[in-house]
Amino acid sequence: MLLIFSGISIIAALLALTPFQEVVKILVTLFAIPLVIFGAVRYSRVPSHWSFDGTNLTIEKLDREVTIPKSNISHIRNLRRSGGNLLIIYQRRGHSYRFWRNKLFQNEDQLQSLVEAIQAQNIEYYNM
């Protein structure tokens, strides 16, 4: 959000210094908004790596690594949203983990193979 707001503010400030008519400045700002949003989403990508070795589910995202033992996973919910998926991993003991899988401008990942591996281990998986 901060990138989008600052990008639009910079464009508006630069246009305020130009001698164009106000209508032209407003139109340029409106046409620049999709480019600013595209740039902000591209810049704020956070790649993640998921692996399931049969006993543990490991999620690596930036400098954070979460390892959840298979025996502690109650079930997993995959909630589809417009920009991606919200994966909620419920544990038998402890709190649940929420991970956002952003599909916008991302390469294809291994979600389907991870789902197949989880279902092969008889872990309940709900695709909603």
mmCIF file of C-alpha atoms in Angstrom:
data_model
loop_
_atom_site.group_PDB
_atom_site.id
_atom_site.type_symbol
_atom_site.label_atom_id
_atom_site.label_comp_id
_atom_site.label_asym_id
_atom_site.label_seq_id
_atom_site.Cartn_x
_atom_site.Cartn_y
_atom_site.Cartn_z
ATOM 1 C CA MET A 1 0.000 0.000 0.000
ATOM 2 C CA LEU A 2 2.818 2.352 0.871
ATOM 3 C CA LEU A 3 4.433 1.799 -2.528
ATOM 4 C CA ILE A 4 1.190 2.570 -4.336
ATOM 5 C CA PHE A 5 0.496 5.694 -2.288
ATOM 6 C CA SER A 6 4.040 7.008 -2.617
ATOM 7 C CA GLY A 7 4.143 6.262 -6.359
ATOM 8 C CA ILE A 8 0.932 8.162 -7.038
ATOM 9 C CA SER A 9 2.078 11.022 -4.777
ATOM 10 C CA ILE A 10 5.386 11.333 -6.649
ATOM 11 C CA ILE A 11 3.619 11.379 -10.019
ATOM 12 C CA ALA A 12 1.149 14.013 -8.789
ATOM 13 C CA ALA A 13 3.971 16.144 -7.330
ATOM 14 C CA LEU A 14 5.949 15.994 -10.572
ATOM 15 C CA LEU A 15 2.885 16.881 -12.618
ATOM 16 C CA ALA A 16 2.181 19.836 -10.321
ATOM 17 C CA LEU A 17 5.499 21.343 -11.435
ATOM 18 C CA THR A 18 4.624 21.121 -15.143
ATOM 19 C CA PRO A 19 2.856 23.902 -17.059
ATOM 20 C CA PHE A 20 0.106 21.632 -18.447
ATOM 21 C CA GLN A 21 -3.603 22.267 -17.959
ATOM 22 C CA GLU A 22 -5.257 20.636 -14.951
ATOM 23 C CA VAL A 23 -7.290 18.245 -17.122
ATOM 24 C CA VAL A 24 -4.107 16.877 -18.711
ATOM 25 C CA LYS A 25 -2.490 16.420 -15.284
ATOM 26 C CA ILE A 26 -5.519 14.523 -13.993
ATOM 27 C CA LEU A 27 -5.628 12.264 -17.071
ATOM 28 C CA VAL A 28 -1.906 11.488 -16.855
ATOM 29 C CA THR A 29 -2.288 10.645 -13.157
ATOM 30 C CA LEU A 30 -5.282 8.373 -13.858
ATOM 31 C CA PHE A 31 -3.452 6.529 -16.632
ATOM 32 C CA ALA A 32 -0.370 6.145 -14.410
ATOM 33 C CA ILE A 33 -2.278 4.415 -11.592
ATOM 34 C CA PRO A 34 -2.305 0.921 -13.245
ATOM 35 C CA LEU A 35 1.434 1.202 -13.926
ATOM 36 C CA VAL A 36 2.102 2.163 -10.309
ATOM 37 C CA ILE A 37 -0.009 -0.754 -9.048
ATOM 38 C CA PHE A 38 1.768 -3.167 -11.412
ATOM 39 C CA GLY A 39 5.179 -1.935 -10.250
ATOM 40 C CA ALA A 40 4.224 -2.124 -6.562
ATOM 41 C CA VAL A 41 2.961 -5.705 -6.886
ATOM 42 C CA ARG A 42 6.060 -6.775 -8.849
ATOM 43 C CA TYR A 43 8.393 -5.195 -6.309
ATOM 44 C CA SER A 44 6.671 -6.593 -3.222
ATOM 45 C CA ARG A 45 6.677 -10.261 -4.317
ATOM 46 C CA VAL A 46 7.800 -12.711 -1.666
ATOM 47 C CA PRO A 47 8.699 -16.151 -3.069
ATOM 48 C CA SER A 48 8.098 -19.187 -0.892
ATOM 49 C CA HIS A 49 9.252 -22.795 -0.965
ATOM 50 C CA TRP A 50 7.075 -25.619 0.350
ATOM 51 C CA SER A 51 8.317 -29.151 0.934
ATOM 52 C CA PHE A 52 6.736 -32.241 2.440
ATOM 53 C CA ASP A 53 9.061 -35.126 3.268
ATOM 54 C CA GLY A 54 6.460 -37.487 4.712
ATOM 55 C CA THR A 55 6.997 -36.551 8.356
ATOM 56 C CA ASN A 56 7.232 -32.750 8.269
ATOM 57 C CA LEU A 57 5.720 -29.934 6.236
ATOM 58 C CA THR A 58 8.308 -27.166 5.796
ATOM 59 C CA ILE A 59 7.473 -23.685 4.525
ATOM 60 C CA GLU A 60 10.290 -21.229 3.783
ATOM 61 C CA LYS A 61 9.388 -17.599 3.136
ATOM 62 C CA LEU A 62 12.109 -14.924 3.159
ATOM 63 C CA ASP A 63 14.118 -15.566 6.321
ATOM 64 C CA ARG A 64 11.296 -17.375 8.131
ATOM 65 C CA GLU A 65 11.025 -21.158 8.154
ATOM 66 C CA VAL A 66 8.079 -23.024 9.644
ATOM 67 C CA THR A 67 8.239 -26.780 10.181
ATOM 68 C CA ILE A 68 5.042 -28.572 11.167
ATOM 69 C CA PRO A 69 5.118 -32.279 12.036
ATOM 70 C CA LYS A 70 2.636 -34.412 10.107
ATOM 71 C CA SER A 71 1.270 -35.859 13.335
ATOM 72 C CA ASN A 72 0.316 -32.374 14.534
ATOM 73 C CA ILE A 73 -1.631 -31.340 11.387
ATOM 74 C CA SER A 74 -5.375 -31.647 11.926
ATOM 75 C CA HIS A 75 -6.483 -30.458 8.473
ATOM 76 C CA ILE A 76 -5.683 -27.900 5.779
ATOM 77 C CA ARG A 77 -8.079 -25.430 4.168
ATOM 78 C CA ASN A 78 -7.433 -23.756 0.827
ATOM 79 C CA LEU A 79 -9.577 -20.623 0.521
ATOM 80 C CA ARG A 80 -9.503 -19.156 -2.983
ATOM 81 C CA ARG A 81 -9.424 -15.402 -3.240
ATOM 82 C CA SER A 82 -9.217 -13.044 -6.215
ATOM 83 C CA GLY A 83 -5.456 -12.516 -5.972
ATOM 84 C CA GLY A 84 -4.417 -15.916 -4.691
ATOM 85 C CA ASN A 85 -5.125 -18.542 -2.082
ATOM 86 C CA LEU A 86 -5.240 -18.387 1.686
ATOM 87 C CA LEU A 87 -3.902 -21.681 3.026
ATOM 88 C CA ILE A 88 -4.781 -22.338 6.665
ATOM 89 C CA ILE A 89 -3.020 -25.227 8.394
ATOM 90 C CA TYR A 90 -4.884 -26.289 11.525
ATOM 91 C CA GLN A 91 -2.901 -28.124 14.193
ATOM 92 C CA ARG A 92 -4.077 -30.590 16.795
ATOM 93 C CA ARG A 93 -2.162 -28.654 19.452
ATOM 94 C CA GLY A 94 -1.279 -24.999 19.176
ATOM 95 C CA HIS A 95 -2.359 -22.232 16.869
ATOM 96 C CA SER A 96 -3.126 -22.464 13.176
ATOM 97 C CA TYR A 97 -0.809 -21.119 10.493
ATOM 98 C CA ARG A 98 -2.040 -18.869 7.687
ATOM 99 C CA PHE A 99 -0.097 -18.467 4.462
ATOM 100 C CA TRP A 100 -1.029 -16.284 1.532
ATOM 101 C CA ARG A 101 -0.207 -17.737 -1.880
ATOM 102 C CA ASN A 102 -0.131 -14.808 -4.271
ATOM 103 C CA LYS A 103 -0.840 -15.761 -7.885
ATOM 104 C CA LEU A 104 -0.380 -12.311 -9.398
ATOM 105 C CA PHE A 105 2.750 -12.130 -11.558
ATOM 106 C CA GLN A 106 4.170 -15.322 -10.040
ATOM 107 C CA ASN A 107 5.581 -18.355 -11.769
ATOM 108 C CA GLU A 108 3.628 -21.577 -11.578
ATOM 109 C CA ASP A 109 4.334 -23.326 -8.313
ATOM 110 C CA GLN A 110 3.937 -26.842 -6.989
ATOM 111 C CA LEU A 111 0.657 -26.375 -5.102
ATOM 112 C CA GLN A 112 -1.041 -29.245 -6.920
ATOM 113 C CA SER A 113 1.819 -31.683 -6.241
ATOM 114 C CA LEU A 114 1.885 -30.562 -2.590
ATOM 115 C CA VAL A 115 -1.871 -31.203 -2.326
ATOM 116 C CA GLU A 116 -1.427 -34.680 -3.820
ATOM 117 C CA ALA A 117 1.379 -35.455 -1.350
ATOM 118 C CA ILE A 118 -0.733 -34.239 1.577
ATOM 119 C CA GLN A 119 -3.739 -36.308 0.479
ATOM 120 C CA ALA A 120 -1.501 -39.373 0.033
ATOM 121 C CA GLN A 121 -0.533 -38.995 3.708
ATOM 122 C CA ASN A 122 -4.250 -39.076 4.694
ATOM 123 C CA ILE A 123 -4.320 -35.474 5.891
ATOM 124 C CA GLU A 124 -7.713 -33.840 5.448
ATOM 125 C CA TYR A 125 -7.630 -31.167 2.739
ATOM 126 C CA TYR A 126 -10.532 -28.832 2.020
ATOM 127 C CA ASN A 127 -10.507 -26.841 -1.201
ATOM 128 C CA MET A 128 -13.080 -24.064 -0.764
#
